[in-house]
């Protein structure tokens, strides 16, 4: 019955169209008018961003991943397994760990790192400078403040670290989308952050500072315009930075399969 009804409708529509065409052909035609300009084509949709560093496929998980909002216990267990309970309590903020990791990575290549969501606790002690007036210089004693962080990085096995990161990657990606990057790919941002840190200049000796208010700034405007991550690398001193960069290269190689020369 339905097929018959559709056939009738089609025949009626066809008849109306034919009659209309005949009527139009038999009427005196007005002088032709120039055809209106073709409508502008709608803009082409933006292409999806290309993934530059696809994450390696993880094997079947030993157990299902926790929901993002309840992932702190699992992430705390991971950190403790790598660094030990005492080090985790000393160096890390263990609330909203996934968010803190993602925000910190995203902020490092920028001018500022969010203090609210930083993953690591502040470096112990105050930043030290020598001199007075307009003759401030970085104090070599500052380098000791970063030693414990360098020693912490030395304990990490890059291969195991990336394996755990890969297993939990869906949570990091979900949080990255939540931060306002619906088409972003967090692993690409992580590699960008690592590359930015590796590009930090290595400056031997004391560095001239200025103190316009409370905080010390680099006197050289080019240094002060560097990313937050690169300025951290400079503040920790060349010796510490070289060791941190070596670990970063190992992690990057595991993430991308590409080895970088120092």
PDB file of C-alpha atoms in Angstrom, residues 76-257:
ATOM      1  CA  UNK A  76      49.428   8.335  43.340  1.00  0.00           C
ATOM      2  CA  UNK A  77      50.191   4.631  43.224  1.00  0.00           C
ATOM      3  CA  UNK A  78      52.103   5.165  39.965  1.00  0.00           C
ATOM      4  CA  UNK A  79      54.142   8.076  41.342  1.00  0.00           C
ATOM      5  CA  UNK A  80      54.952   6.164  44.510  1.00  0.00           C
ATOM      6  CA  UNK A  81      56.094   3.200  42.455  1.00  0.00           C
ATOM      7  CA  UNK A  82      58.552   5.410  40.556  1.00  0.00           C
ATOM      8  CA  UNK A  83      59.854   7.687  43.293  1.00  0.00           C
ATOM      9  CA  UNK A  84      58.869   6.264  46.679  1.00  0.00           C
ATOM     10  CA  UNK A  85      56.350   7.607  49.148  1.00  0.00           C
ATOM     11  CA  UNK A  86      58.672  10.085  50.863  1.00  0.00           C
ATOM     12  CA  UNK A  87      59.797  11.705  47.611  1.00  0.00           C
ATOM     13  CA  UNK A  88      56.233  11.952  46.336  1.00  0.00           C
ATOM     14  CA  UNK A  89      55.107  13.764  49.481  1.00  0.00           C
ATOM     15  CA  UNK A  90      58.131  16.062  49.328  1.00  0.00           C
ATOM     16  CA  UNK A  91      58.048  17.033  45.657  1.00  0.00           C
ATOM     17  CA  UNK A  92      54.529  16.552  44.265  1.00  0.00           C
ATOM     18  CA  UNK A  93      51.095  18.013  44.853  1.00  0.00           C
ATOM     19  CA  UNK A  94      48.928  14.902  44.857  1.00  0.00           C
ATOM     20  CA  UNK A  95      45.513  16.486  44.321  1.00  0.00           C
ATOM     21  CA  UNK A  96      43.990  16.350  40.826  1.00  0.00           C
ATOM     22  CA  UNK A  97      47.208  14.800  39.546  1.00  0.00           C
ATOM     23  CA  UNK A  98      46.088  14.305  35.938  1.00  0.00           C
ATOM     24  CA  UNK A  99      44.936  17.909  35.659  1.00  0.00           C
ATOM     25  CA  UNK A 100      48.137  19.226  37.230  1.00  0.00           C
ATOM     26  CA  UNK A 101      50.275  17.206  34.842  1.00  0.00           C
ATOM     27  CA  UNK A 102      48.333  18.312  31.772  1.00  0.00           C
ATOM     28  CA  UNK A 103      48.194  21.988  32.821  1.00  0.00           C
ATOM     29  CA  UNK A 104      51.903  22.037  33.679  1.00  0.00           C
ATOM     30  CA  UNK A 105      52.885  20.507  30.334  1.00  0.00           C
ATOM     31  CA  UNK A 106      50.622  22.912  28.448  1.00  0.00           C
ATOM     32  CA  UNK A 107      51.980  25.945  30.331  1.00  0.00           C
ATOM     33  CA  UNK A 108      55.724  25.265  30.155  1.00  0.00           C
ATOM     34  CA  UNK A 109      56.147  26.622  26.590  1.00  0.00           C
ATOM     35  CA  UNK A 110      54.093  29.687  27.536  1.00  0.00           C
ATOM     36  CA  UNK A 111      55.170  32.816  29.407  1.00  0.00           C
ATOM     37  CA  UNK A 112      53.776  31.690  32.744  1.00  0.00           C
ATOM     38  CA  UNK A 113      53.023  28.440  34.545  1.00  0.00           C
ATOM     39  CA  UNK A 114      49.799  28.266  36.520  1.00  0.00           C
ATOM     40  CA  UNK A 115      50.622  28.316  40.217  1.00  0.00           C
ATOM     41  CA  UNK A 116      47.201  26.908  41.030  1.00  0.00           C
ATOM     42  CA  UNK A 117      47.713  23.699  39.059  1.00  0.00           C
ATOM     43  CA  UNK A 118      51.457  23.141  39.129  1.00  0.00           C
ATOM     44  CA  UNK A 119      52.440  19.521  39.594  1.00  0.00           C
ATOM     45  CA  UNK A 120      55.637  20.086  41.578  1.00  0.00           C
ATOM     46  CA  UNK A 121      55.820  21.888  44.874  1.00  0.00           C
ATOM     47  CA  UNK A 122      57.886  25.104  44.883  1.00  0.00           C
ATOM     48  CA  UNK A 123      61.654  24.705  45.090  1.00  0.00           C
ATOM     49  CA  UNK A 124      62.727  24.975  48.719  1.00  0.00           C
ATOM     50  CA  UNK A 125      64.279  28.231  49.873  1.00  0.00           C
ATOM     51  CA  UNK A 126      64.288  31.667  48.306  1.00  0.00           C
ATOM     52  CA  UNK A 127      65.878  32.736  45.049  1.00  0.00           C
ATOM     53  CA  UNK A 128      69.276  34.216  45.866  1.00  0.00           C
ATOM     54  CA  UNK A 129      71.060  37.119  44.243  1.00  0.00           C
ATOM     55  CA  UNK A 130      74.290  38.949  44.968  1.00  0.00           C
ATOM     56  CA  UNK A 131      74.966  42.644  44.581  1.00  0.00           C
ATOM     57  CA  UNK A 132      72.793  45.673  45.156  1.00  0.00           C
ATOM     58  CA  UNK A 133      71.278  48.603  43.304  1.00  0.00           C
ATOM     59  CA  UNK A 134      71.483  47.853  39.584  1.00  0.00           C
ATOM     60  CA  UNK A 135      74.246  45.288  39.963  1.00  0.00           C
ATOM     61  CA  UNK A 136      72.283  42.168  40.877  1.00  0.00           C
ATOM     62  CA  UNK A 137      73.697  38.856  39.699  1.00  0.00           C
ATOM     63  CA  UNK A 138      72.459  35.304  40.153  1.00  0.00           C
ATOM     64  CA  UNK A 139      73.983  33.627  43.180  1.00  0.00           C
ATOM     65  CA  UNK A 140      75.746  30.288  42.482  1.00  0.00           C
ATOM     66  CA  UNK A 141      74.136  28.930  45.666  1.00  0.00           C
ATOM     67  CA  UNK A 142      70.817  28.856  43.783  1.00  0.00           C
ATOM     68  CA  UNK A 143      72.026  25.820  41.869  1.00  0.00           C
ATOM     69  CA  UNK A 144      71.994  23.684  45.022  1.00  0.00           C
ATOM     70  CA  UNK A 145      68.258  24.296  45.411  1.00  0.00           C
ATOM     71  CA  UNK A 146      67.619  22.255  42.252  1.00  0.00           C
ATOM     72  CA  UNK A 147      69.955  19.338  43.010  1.00  0.00           C
ATOM     73  CA  UNK A 148      67.268  17.205  44.616  1.00  0.00           C
ATOM     74  CA  UNK A 149      65.058  17.554  41.522  1.00  0.00           C
ATOM     75  CA  UNK A 150      67.939  16.516  39.282  1.00  0.00           C
ATOM     76  CA  UNK A 151      68.633  13.483  41.476  1.00  0.00           C
ATOM     77  CA  UNK A 152      64.922  12.638  41.331  1.00  0.00           C
ATOM     78  CA  UNK A 153      64.996  12.660  37.537  1.00  0.00           C
ATOM     79  CA  UNK A 154      68.036  10.372  37.557  1.00  0.00           C
ATOM     80  CA  UNK A 155      65.982   7.633  39.205  1.00  0.00           C
ATOM     81  CA  UNK A 156      63.454   7.464  36.360  1.00  0.00           C
ATOM     82  CA  UNK A 157      63.596   4.714  33.759  1.00  0.00           C
ATOM     83  CA  UNK A 158      62.438   6.472  30.573  1.00  0.00           C
ATOM     84  CA  UNK A 159      61.088   3.297  28.970  1.00  0.00           C
ATOM     85  CA  UNK A 160      58.969   2.392  32.001  1.00  0.00           C
ATOM     86  CA  UNK A 161      57.838   5.988  32.416  1.00  0.00           C
ATOM     87  CA  UNK A 162      56.561   6.196  28.839  1.00  0.00           C
ATOM     88  CA  UNK A 163      54.910   2.780  29.157  1.00  0.00           C
ATOM     89  CA  UNK A 164      52.894   4.008  32.150  1.00  0.00           C
ATOM     90  CA  UNK A 165      52.137   7.300  30.401  1.00  0.00           C
ATOM     91  CA  UNK A 166      50.845   5.362  27.395  1.00  0.00           C
ATOM     92  CA  UNK A 167      48.617   3.203  29.573  1.00  0.00           C
ATOM     93  CA  UNK A 168      47.024   6.248  31.216  1.00  0.00           C
ATOM     94  CA  UNK A 169      47.050   8.371  28.067  1.00  0.00           C
ATOM     95  CA  UNK A 170      43.231   8.362  27.578  1.00  0.00           C
ATOM     96  CA  UNK A 171      42.923  10.259  30.883  1.00  0.00           C
ATOM     97  CA  UNK A 172      45.509  12.861  29.843  1.00  0.00           C
ATOM     98  CA  UNK A 173      43.815  13.328  26.483  1.00  0.00           C
ATOM     99  CA  UNK A 174      40.405  13.670  28.128  1.00  0.00           C
ATOM    100  CA  UNK A 175      41.716  16.346  30.488  1.00  0.00           C
ATOM    101  CA  UNK A 176      43.398  18.181  27.601  1.00  0.00           C
ATOM    102  CA  UNK A 177      40.043  18.313  25.798  1.00  0.00           C
ATOM    103  CA  UNK A 178      38.407  19.527  29.015  1.00  0.00           C
ATOM    104  CA  UNK A 179      40.901  22.402  29.172  1.00  0.00           C
ATOM    105  CA  UNK A 180      39.550  23.770  25.903  1.00  0.00           C
ATOM    106  CA  UNK A 181      41.348  21.854  23.159  1.00  0.00           C
ATOM    107  CA  UNK A 182      38.595  19.730  21.590  1.00  0.00           C
ATOM    108  CA  UNK A 183      40.721  19.012  18.511  1.00  0.00           C
ATOM    109  CA  UNK A 184      44.079  19.031  20.273  1.00  0.00           C
ATOM    110  CA  UNK A 185      46.300  16.009  20.761  1.00  0.00           C
ATOM    111  CA  UNK A 186      48.024  16.053  24.125  1.00  0.00           C
ATOM    112  CA  UNK A 187      51.002  13.928  23.127  1.00  0.00           C
ATOM    113  CA  UNK A 188      51.889  16.518  20.466  1.00  0.00           C
ATOM    114  CA  UNK A 189      51.800  19.205  23.152  1.00  0.00           C
ATOM    115  CA  UNK A 190      54.020  17.118  25.418  1.00  0.00           C
ATOM    116  CA  UNK A 191      56.642  16.743  22.680  1.00  0.00           C
ATOM    117  CA  UNK A 192      56.405  20.497  22.008  1.00  0.00           C
ATOM    118  CA  UNK A 193      57.051  21.190  25.693  1.00  0.00           C
ATOM    119  CA  UNK A 194      60.048  18.833  25.744  1.00  0.00           C
ATOM    120  CA  UNK A 195      61.490  20.451  22.599  1.00  0.00           C
ATOM    121  CA  UNK A 196      61.043  23.893  24.131  1.00  0.00           C
ATOM    122  CA  UNK A 197      62.947  22.844  27.267  1.00  0.00           C
ATOM    123  CA  UNK A 198      65.707  21.286  25.182  1.00  0.00           C
ATOM    124  CA  UNK A 199      66.092  24.576  23.297  1.00  0.00           C
ATOM    125  CA  UNK A 200      66.773  26.562  26.487  1.00  0.00           C
ATOM    126  CA  UNK A 201      70.069  28.459  26.215  1.00  0.00           C
ATOM    127  CA  UNK A 202      72.904  27.278  28.450  1.00  0.00           C
ATOM    128  CA  UNK A 203      74.525  30.305  30.089  1.00  0.00           C
ATOM    129  CA  UNK A 204      77.621  29.766  32.173  1.00  0.00           C
ATOM    130  CA  UNK A 205      78.478  32.081  35.036  1.00  0.00           C
ATOM    131  CA  UNK A 206      76.393  34.664  36.835  1.00  0.00           C
ATOM    132  CA  UNK A 207      73.513  36.327  34.990  1.00  0.00           C
ATOM    133  CA  UNK A 208      72.645  39.969  35.469  1.00  0.00           C
ATOM    134  CA  UNK A 209      69.290  40.656  37.126  1.00  0.00           C
ATOM    135  CA  UNK A 210      66.974  43.577  37.775  1.00  0.00           C
ATOM    136  CA  UNK A 211      64.446  43.983  40.566  1.00  0.00           C
ATOM    137  CA  UNK A 212      61.757  46.470  39.554  1.00  0.00           C
ATOM    138  CA  UNK A 213      59.474  45.340  42.366  1.00  0.00           C
ATOM    139  CA  UNK A 214      59.610  42.249  44.570  1.00  0.00           C
ATOM    140  CA  UNK A 215      60.592  39.627  42.010  1.00  0.00           C
ATOM    141  CA  UNK A 216      63.952  39.372  40.289  1.00  0.00           C
ATOM    142  CA  UNK A 217      63.910  39.464  36.487  1.00  0.00           C
ATOM    143  CA  UNK A 218      66.597  38.856  33.902  1.00  0.00           C
ATOM    144  CA  UNK A 219      68.182  42.141  32.861  1.00  0.00           C
ATOM    145  CA  UNK A 220      68.515  40.896  29.292  1.00  0.00           C
ATOM    146  CA  UNK A 221      65.073  41.419  27.638  1.00  0.00           C
ATOM    147  CA  UNK A 222      65.650  38.451  25.327  1.00  0.00           C
ATOM    148  CA  UNK A 223      66.087  36.138  28.307  1.00  0.00           C
ATOM    149  CA  UNK A 224      63.071  37.583  30.071  1.00  0.00           C
ATOM    150  CA  UNK A 225      60.936  36.945  26.966  1.00  0.00           C
ATOM    151  CA  UNK A 226      61.738  33.225  26.959  1.00  0.00           C
ATOM    152  CA  UNK A 227      59.102  30.678  27.909  1.00  0.00           C
ATOM    153  CA  UNK A 228      58.477  29.808  31.533  1.00  0.00           C
ATOM    154  CA  UNK A 229      60.075  26.400  31.024  1.00  0.00           C
ATOM    155  CA  UNK A 230      63.242  27.781  29.461  1.00  0.00           C
ATOM    156  CA  UNK A 231      63.668  30.331  32.266  1.00  0.00           C
ATOM    157  CA  UNK A 232      63.408  27.515  34.800  1.00  0.00           C
ATOM    158  CA  UNK A 233      66.178  25.666  32.953  1.00  0.00           C
ATOM    159  CA  UNK A 234      68.378  28.773  33.048  1.00  0.00           C
ATOM    160  CA  UNK A 235      67.771  29.356  36.759  1.00  0.00           C
ATOM    161  CA  UNK A 236      68.854  25.832  37.685  1.00  0.00           C
ATOM    162  CA  UNK A 237      72.278  26.361  36.096  1.00  0.00           C
ATOM    163  CA  UNK A 238      74.082  24.723  33.202  1.00  0.00           C
ATOM    164  CA  UNK A 239      75.238  21.602  35.051  1.00  0.00           C
ATOM    165  CA  UNK A 240      71.760  20.758  36.306  1.00  0.00           C
ATOM    166  CA  UNK A 241      70.115  21.681  33.004  1.00  0.00           C
ATOM    167  CA  UNK A 242      72.432  19.420  31.015  1.00  0.00           C
ATOM    168  CA  UNK A 243      71.460  16.437  33.157  1.00  0.00           C
ATOM    169  CA  UNK A 244      67.751  17.230  32.926  1.00  0.00           C
ATOM    170  CA  UNK A 245      68.026  17.622  29.148  1.00  0.00           C
ATOM    171  CA  UNK A 246      69.671  14.209  28.873  1.00  0.00           C
ATOM    172  CA  UNK A 247      66.667  12.635  30.597  1.00  0.00           C
ATOM    173  CA  UNK A 248      64.255  14.599  28.425  1.00  0.00           C
ATOM    174  CA  UNK A 249      65.960  13.300  25.284  1.00  0.00           C
ATOM    175  CA  UNK A 250      65.518   9.740  26.531  1.00  0.00           C
ATOM    176  CA  UNK A 251      61.825  10.315  27.184  1.00  0.00           C
ATOM    177  CA  UNK A 252      61.354  12.009  23.810  1.00  0.00           C
ATOM    178  CA  UNK A 253      63.028   9.106  22.020  1.00  0.00           C
ATOM    179  CA  UNK A 254      60.663   6.644  23.719  1.00  0.00           C
ATOM    180  CA  UNK A 255      57.673   8.822  22.806  1.00  0.00           C
ATOM    181  CA  UNK A 256      58.549   9.430  19.167  1.00  0.00           C
ATOM    182  CA  UNK A 257      61.120   6.809  18.181  1.00  0.00           C
TER     183      UNK A 257
END
